[in-house]
């Protein structure tokens, strides 16, 4: 599975959009981009995933660049409860998932 | 609440000891996954079971073993514990051996080895 690079931390004002970037320059054609988050050492929570098209669900939007070498997770209206560590994972489903150290997002009141 | 339960929540033990972590999957889920999350290694996949059979193995040490019982609960056994085994251990479950987004994670067991 391809490796990902994320900034270690970000701040976002409550009510504003949080844009979390992820670089995955070695991604291969059959690998999906997944986003998970972890709040206070609880179990990771699935957010969204995509292959090459942009995706949106009730939690977030995922924007994948045309060359698929990077992506951005967008939380449209961040709340204090969105404070968490966000992980970008690239995998073809081989179970060798690499969660890495993620981005610690802090939503500020 | 994901529906996956793990016991105990916290465990403190000494080096050289053996412990058993328990996981009950969501109702109806046949597949169970174990993960280890340590400060320096991030979250790593250890092993997966489906309907009692081992399906996939990740970075699981030989000192560690797991099994899934007929009632579908699973146990992760850690023996000859070392300080470096201190970590959060998560269990996840899914209906079938599916993709990452189909897995629901439990609350974890925090193991501290002293």
mmCIF file of C-alpha atoms in Angstrom:
data_model
loop_
_atom_site.group_PDB
_atom_site.id
_atom_site.type_symbol
_atom_site.label_atom_id
_atom_site.label_comp_id
_atom_site.label_asym_id
_atom_site.label_seq_id
_atom_site.Cartn_x
_atom_site.Cartn_y
_atom_site.Cartn_z
ATOM 1 C CA UNK A 1 0.000 0.000 0.000
ATOM 2 C CA UNK A 2 1.181 3.508 -0.790
ATOM 3 C CA UNK A 3 2.507 5.743 1.944
ATOM 4 C CA UNK A 4 0.758 8.986 2.840
ATOM 5 C CA UNK A 5 2.024 12.314 4.178
ATOM 6 C CA UNK A 6 -0.130 14.577 6.317
ATOM 7 C CA UNK A 7 0.629 17.729 8.317
ATOM 8 C CA UNK A 8 0.991 16.873 12.010
ATOM 9 C CA UNK A 9 -1.513 19.438 13.227
ATOM 10 C CA UNK A 10 -4.048 22.052 12.115
ATOM 11 C CA UNK A 11 -6.409 24.497 13.769
ATOM 12 C CA UNK A 12 -9.814 25.513 12.482
ATOM 13 C CA UNK A 13 -12.379 27.988 13.791
ATOM 14 C CA UNK A 14 -15.730 26.558 14.768
ATOM 15 C CA UNK A 15 -18.273 26.881 11.966
ATOM 16 C CA UNK A 16 -15.626 27.246 9.284
ATOM 17 C CA UNK A 17 -14.609 24.592 6.783
ATOM 18 C CA UNK A 18 -11.697 22.390 7.779
ATOM 19 C CA UNK A 19 -9.539 21.336 4.835
ATOM 20 C CA UNK A 20 -7.172 18.492 5.637
ATOM 21 C CA UNK A 21 -4.581 17.668 2.962
ATOM 22 C CA UNK A 22 -2.924 14.355 2.224
ATOM 23 C CA UNK A 23 -0.137 13.513 -0.198
ATOM 24 C CA UNK A 24 0.031 10.026 -1.695
ATOM 25 C CA UNK A 25 2.337 10.449 -4.664
ATOM 26 C CA UNK A 26 3.070 6.708 -5.057
ATOM 27 C CA UNK A 27 -0.585 5.653 -5.244
ATOM 28 C CA UNK A 28 -1.322 2.951 -7.785
ATOM 29 C CA UNK A 29 -4.362 2.555 -9.999
ATOM 30 C CA UNK A 30 -6.292 0.116 -7.834
ATOM 31 C CA UNK A 31 -5.718 1.854 -4.518
ATOM 32 C CA UNK A 32 -8.475 3.724 -2.750
ATOM 33 C CA UNK A 33 -8.063 6.756 -0.503
ATOM 34 C CA UNK A 34 -9.732 6.370 2.873
ATOM 35 C CA UNK A 35 -10.193 8.846 5.685
ATOM 36 C CA UNK A 36 -10.705 7.853 9.299
ATOM 37 C CA UNK A 37 -10.669 9.846 12.505
ATOM 38 C CA UNK A 38 -9.902 8.984 16.087
ATOM 39 C CA UNK A 39 -11.256 10.949 19.026
ATOM 40 C CA UNK A 40 -9.408 10.708 22.335
ATOM 41 C CA UNK A 41 -7.924 7.242 21.736
ATOM 42 C CA UNK A 42 -11.353 5.789 20.956
ATOM 43 C CA UNK A 43 -11.681 3.318 18.101
ATOM 44 C CA UNK A 44 -11.098 4.816 14.644
ATOM 45 C CA UNK A 45 -14.248 6.004 12.897
ATOM 46 C CA UNK A 46 -14.722 5.718 9.139
ATOM 47 C CA UNK A 47 -15.426 9.021 7.375
ATOM 48 C CA UNK A 48 -15.264 8.600 3.607
ATOM 49 C CA UNK A 49 -13.352 6.923 0.797
ATOM 50 C CA UNK A 50 -12.863 7.288 -2.945
ATOM 51 C CA UNK A 51 -10.966 6.025 -5.963
ATOM 52 C CA UNK A 52 -10.699 8.935 -8.378
ATOM 53 C CA UNK A 53 -13.939 10.890 -8.322
ATOM 54 C CA UNK A 54 -14.815 13.408 -5.654
ATOM 55 C CA UNK A 55 -17.109 11.990 -3.006
ATOM 56 C CA UNK A 56 -19.512 13.508 -0.503
ATOM 57 C CA UNK A 57 -21.483 12.036 2.363
ATOM 58 C CA UNK A 58 -23.217 13.370 5.449
ATOM 59 C CA UNK A 59 -19.929 13.798 7.282
ATOM 60 C CA UNK A 60 -17.505 15.211 4.745
ATOM 61 C CA UNK A 61 -16.345 15.697 1.173
ATOM 62 C CA UNK A 62 -13.299 14.109 -0.408
ATOM 63 C CA UNK A 63 -11.523 15.892 -3.233
ATOM 64 C CA UNK A 64 -8.966 13.812 -5.153
ATOM 65 C CA UNK A 65 -6.666 15.527 -7.656
ATOM 66 C CA UNK A 66 -6.785 14.400 -11.249
ATOM 67 C CA UNK A 67 -3.376 12.726 -11.023
ATOM 68 C CA UNK A 68 -4.517 11.091 -7.726
ATOM 69 C CA UNK A 69 -1.297 12.085 -6.000
ATOM 70 C CA UNK A 70 -3.053 14.089 -3.329
ATOM 71 C CA UNK A 71 -6.440 14.560 -1.748
ATOM 72 C CA UNK A 72 -8.260 16.864 0.649
ATOM 73 C CA UNK A 73 -10.846 16.005 3.256
ATOM 74 C CA UNK A 74 -13.308 18.811 3.806
ATOM 75 C CA UNK A 75 -15.442 19.131 6.919
ATOM 76 C CA UNK A 76 -17.826 21.866 5.731
ATOM 77 C CA UNK A 77 -18.818 23.348 9.104
ATOM 78 C CA UNK A 78 -16.420 22.175 11.776
ATOM 79 C CA UNK A 79 -17.706 21.814 15.329
ATOM 80 C CA UNK A 80 -15.854 21.282 18.598
ATOM 81 C CA UNK A 81 -16.762 17.595 18.378
ATOM 82 C CA UNK A 82 -14.703 17.318 15.199
ATOM 83 C CA UNK A 83 -11.517 17.786 17.224
ATOM 84 C CA UNK A 84 -9.667 14.542 16.559
ATOM 85 C CA UNK A 85 -6.749 12.919 14.782
ATOM 86 C CA UNK A 86 -7.545 12.410 11.103
ATOM 87 C CA UNK A 87 -5.884 9.620 9.156
ATOM 88 C CA UNK A 88 -5.513 9.378 5.399
ATOM 89 C CA UNK A 89 -4.963 5.785 4.276
ATOM 90 C CA UNK A 90 -4.262 4.451 0.813
ATOM 91 C CA UNK A 91 -4.931 0.776 0.261
ATOM 92 C CA UNK A 92 -5.976 -1.799 -2.258
ATOM 93 C CA UNK A 93 -7.444 -3.915 0.505
ATOM 94 C CA UNK A 94 -4.396 -6.018 1.269
ATOM 95 C CA UNK A 95 -4.852 -5.474 5.023
ATOM 96 C CA UNK A 96 -1.435 -3.873 5.217
ATOM 97 C CA UNK A 97 -3.129 -0.642 6.191
ATOM 98 C CA UNK A 98 -0.796 2.135 7.207
ATOM 99 C CA UNK A 99 -2.606 4.619 9.397
ATOM 100 C CA UNK A 100 0.503 6.660 10.137
ATOM 101 C CA UNK A 101 0.392 9.466 12.680
ATOM 102 C CA UNK A 102 -2.344 11.529 11.003
ATOM 103 C CA UNK A 103 -3.264 15.183 11.416
ATOM 104 C CA UNK A 104 -4.342 16.425 14.819
ATOM 105 C CA UNK A 105 -7.209 18.826 14.105
ATOM 106 C CA UNK A 106 -8.176 21.245 16.800
ATOM 107 C CA UNK A 107 -11.439 23.122 16.340
ATOM 108 C CA UNK A 108 -11.366 26.409 18.206
ATOM 109 C CA UNK A 109 -14.421 28.073 19.762
ATOM 110 C CA UNK B 1 -21.268 3.108 19.828
ATOM 111 C CA UNK B 2 -20.049 0.786 17.055
ATOM 112 C CA UNK B 3 -21.577 -2.350 18.574
ATOM 113 C CA UNK B 4 -18.152 -3.965 18.977
ATOM 114 C CA UNK B 5 -17.223 -4.632 22.597
ATOM 115 C CA UNK B 6 -13.776 -5.208 24.042
ATOM 116 C CA UNK B 7 -12.715 -6.274 27.509
ATOM 117 C CA UNK B 8 -10.950 -5.283 29.601
ATOM 118 C CA UNK B 9 -10.685 -1.534 28.975
ATOM 119 C CA UNK B 10 -7.388 -1.268 30.797
ATOM 120 C CA UNK B 11 -4.804 -3.857 31.704
ATOM 121 C CA UNK B 12 -1.582 -3.374 33.646
ATOM 122 C CA UNK B 13 0.839 -6.250 33.878
ATOM 123 C CA UNK B 14 4.513 -7.016 34.265
ATOM 124 C CA UNK B 15 7.115 -8.032 31.724
ATOM 125 C CA UNK B 16 7.187 -11.732 30.991
ATOM 126 C CA UNK B 17 3.507 -12.202 31.761
ATOM 127 C CA UNK B 18 0.691 -13.410 29.514
ATOM 128 C CA UNK B 19 -2.643 -11.681 28.932
ATOM 129 C CA UNK B 20 -5.815 -12.329 26.965
ATOM 130 C CA UNK B 21 -7.839 -9.607 25.310
ATOM 131 C CA UNK B 22 -11.418 -10.310 24.344
ATOM 132 C CA UNK B 23 -13.581 -8.973 21.527
ATOM 133 C CA UNK B 24 -17.260 -9.458 20.731
ATOM 134 C CA UNK B 25 -18.169 -8.423 17.194
ATOM 135 C CA UNK B 26 -21.308 -6.572 16.155
ATOM 136 C CA UNK B 27 -24.376 -8.764 15.977
ATOM 137 C CA UNK B 28 -24.320 -10.617 12.663
ATOM 138 C CA UNK B 29 -20.700 -9.845 11.801
ATOM 139 C CA UNK B 30 -18.623 -12.890 10.935
ATOM 140 C CA UNK B 31 -15.221 -11.283 10.508
ATOM 141 C CA UNK B 32 -12.975 -9.969 13.268
ATOM 142 C CA UNK B 33 -9.783 -7.950 12.919
ATOM 143 C CA UNK B 34 -7.143 -7.081 15.507
ATOM 144 C CA UNK B 35 -4.995 -3.939 15.420
ATOM 145 C CA UNK B 36 -2.222 -2.577 17.603
ATOM 146 C CA UNK B 37 -1.688 1.146 18.099
ATOM 147 C CA UNK B 38 1.517 2.256 19.751
ATOM 148 C CA UNK B 39 2.912 5.764 19.988
ATOM 149 C CA UNK B 40 5.795 5.182 17.601
ATOM 150 C CA UNK B 41 4.207 2.741 15.132
ATOM 151 C CA UNK B 42 0.751 4.140 14.602
ATOM 152 C CA UNK B 43 -2.149 1.745 13.990
ATOM 153 C CA UNK B 44 -1.073 -1.605 12.572
ATOM 154 C CA UNK B 45 -3.136 -4.537 11.365
ATOM 155 C CA UNK B 46 -2.325 -7.754 13.225
ATOM 156 C CA UNK B 47 -4.654 -10.534 12.115
ATOM 157 C CA UNK B 48 -8.106 -11.272 10.708
ATOM 158 C CA UNK B 49 -10.545 -14.118 11.274
ATOM 159 C CA UNK B 50 -13.643 -15.000 9.326
ATOM 160 C CA UNK B 51 -16.191 -17.435 10.735
ATOM 161 C CA UNK B 52 -13.576 -19.117 12.904
ATOM 162 C CA UNK B 53 -10.827 -19.353 10.291
ATOM 163 C CA UNK B 54 -7.721 -17.226 10.017
ATOM 164 C CA UNK B 55 -7.924 -15.181 6.805
ATOM 165 C CA UNK B 56 -5.076 -12.689 6.824
ATOM 166 C CA UNK B 57 -2.000 -11.972 8.863
ATOM 167 C CA UNK B 58 -0.201 -8.696 9.287
ATOM 168 C CA UNK B 59 2.655 -7.648 11.536
ATOM 169 C CA UNK B 60 1.803 -10.027 14.351
ATOM 170 C CA UNK B 61 4.636 -11.243 16.547
ATOM 171 C CA UNK B 62 5.132 -14.953 17.175
ATOM 172 C CA UNK B 63 4.515 -14.277 20.884
ATOM 173 C CA UNK B 64 0.996 -13.198 19.956
ATOM 174 C CA UNK B 65 -1.807 -15.500 18.888
ATOM 175 C CA UNK B 66 -5.505 -15.178 18.314
ATOM 176 C CA UNK B 67 -8.559 -17.277 17.705
ATOM 177 C CA UNK B 68 -12.211 -16.880 16.885
ATOM 178 C CA UNK B 69 -14.676 -19.115 18.681
ATOM 179 C CA UNK B 70 -17.899 -20.713 17.405
ATOM 180 C CA UNK B 71 -19.941 -17.909 18.988
ATOM 181 C CA UNK B 72 -17.770 -15.545 16.879
ATOM 182 C CA UNK B 73 -16.100 -13.763 19.757
ATOM 183 C CA UNK B 74 -12.341 -13.516 19.448
ATOM 184 C CA UNK B 75 -9.414 -13.499 21.825
ATOM 185 C CA UNK B 76 -5.936 -12.095 21.335
ATOM 186 C CA UNK B 77 -3.295 -13.758 23.493
ATOM 187 C CA UNK B 78 -0.079 -11.894 24.225
ATOM 188 C CA UNK B 79 2.710 -13.798 25.960
ATOM 189 C CA UNK B 80 6.221 -13.118 27.242
ATOM 190 C CA UNK B 81 5.238 -9.488 27.384
ATOM 191 C CA UNK B 82 7.826 -6.783 26.834
ATOM 192 C CA UNK B 83 7.727 -3.082 27.614
ATOM 193 C CA UNK B 84 7.319 -2.382 23.911
ATOM 194 C CA UNK B 85 4.030 -4.276 23.840
ATOM 195 C CA UNK B 86 2.399 -1.443 25.746
ATOM 196 C CA UNK B 87 -0.210 -0.104 23.332
ATOM 197 C CA UNK B 88 -3.874 0.245 22.524
ATOM 198 C CA UNK B 89 -5.293 -2.927 21.007
ATOM 199 C CA UNK B 90 -8.356 -2.518 18.843
ATOM 200 C CA UNK B 91 -10.737 -5.079 17.520
ATOM 201 C CA UNK B 92 -12.926 -4.417 14.496
ATOM 202 C CA UNK B 93 -15.659 -6.463 12.881
ATOM 203 C CA UNK B 94 -17.444 -6.654 9.564
ATOM 204 C CA UNK B 95 -20.145 -8.809 8.026
ATOM 205 C CA UNK B 96 -17.720 -10.374 5.566
ATOM 206 C CA UNK B 97 -13.972 -10.088 4.881
ATOM 207 C CA UNK B 98 -14.509 -6.750 3.269
ATOM 208 C CA UNK B 99 -12.824 -3.458 2.634
ATOM 209 C CA UNK B 100 -11.580 -1.070 5.292
ATOM 210 C CA UNK B 101 -14.727 1.077 5.204
ATOM 211 C CA UNK B 102 -16.854 -1.905 6.180
ATOM 212 C CA UNK B 103 -14.991 -2.431 9.443
ATOM 213 C CA UNK B 104 -16.391 -1.086 12.713
ATOM 214 C CA UNK B 105 -13.879 -0.553 15.494
ATOM 215 C CA UNK B 106 -14.340 -1.298 19.168
ATOM 216 C CA UNK B 107 -13.298 1.041 21.993
ATOM 217 C CA UNK B 108 -9.956 -0.677 22.496
ATOM 218 C CA UNK B 109 -7.994 -2.219 25.364
ATOM 219 C CA UNK B 110 -5.118 -0.193 26.761
ATOM 220 C CA UNK B 111 -2.298 -2.512 27.781
ATOM 221 C CA UNK B 112 0.484 -1.218 29.990
ATOM 222 C CA UNK B 113 3.489 -3.451 30.583
ATOM 223 C CA UNK B 114 5.675 -2.406 33.513
#
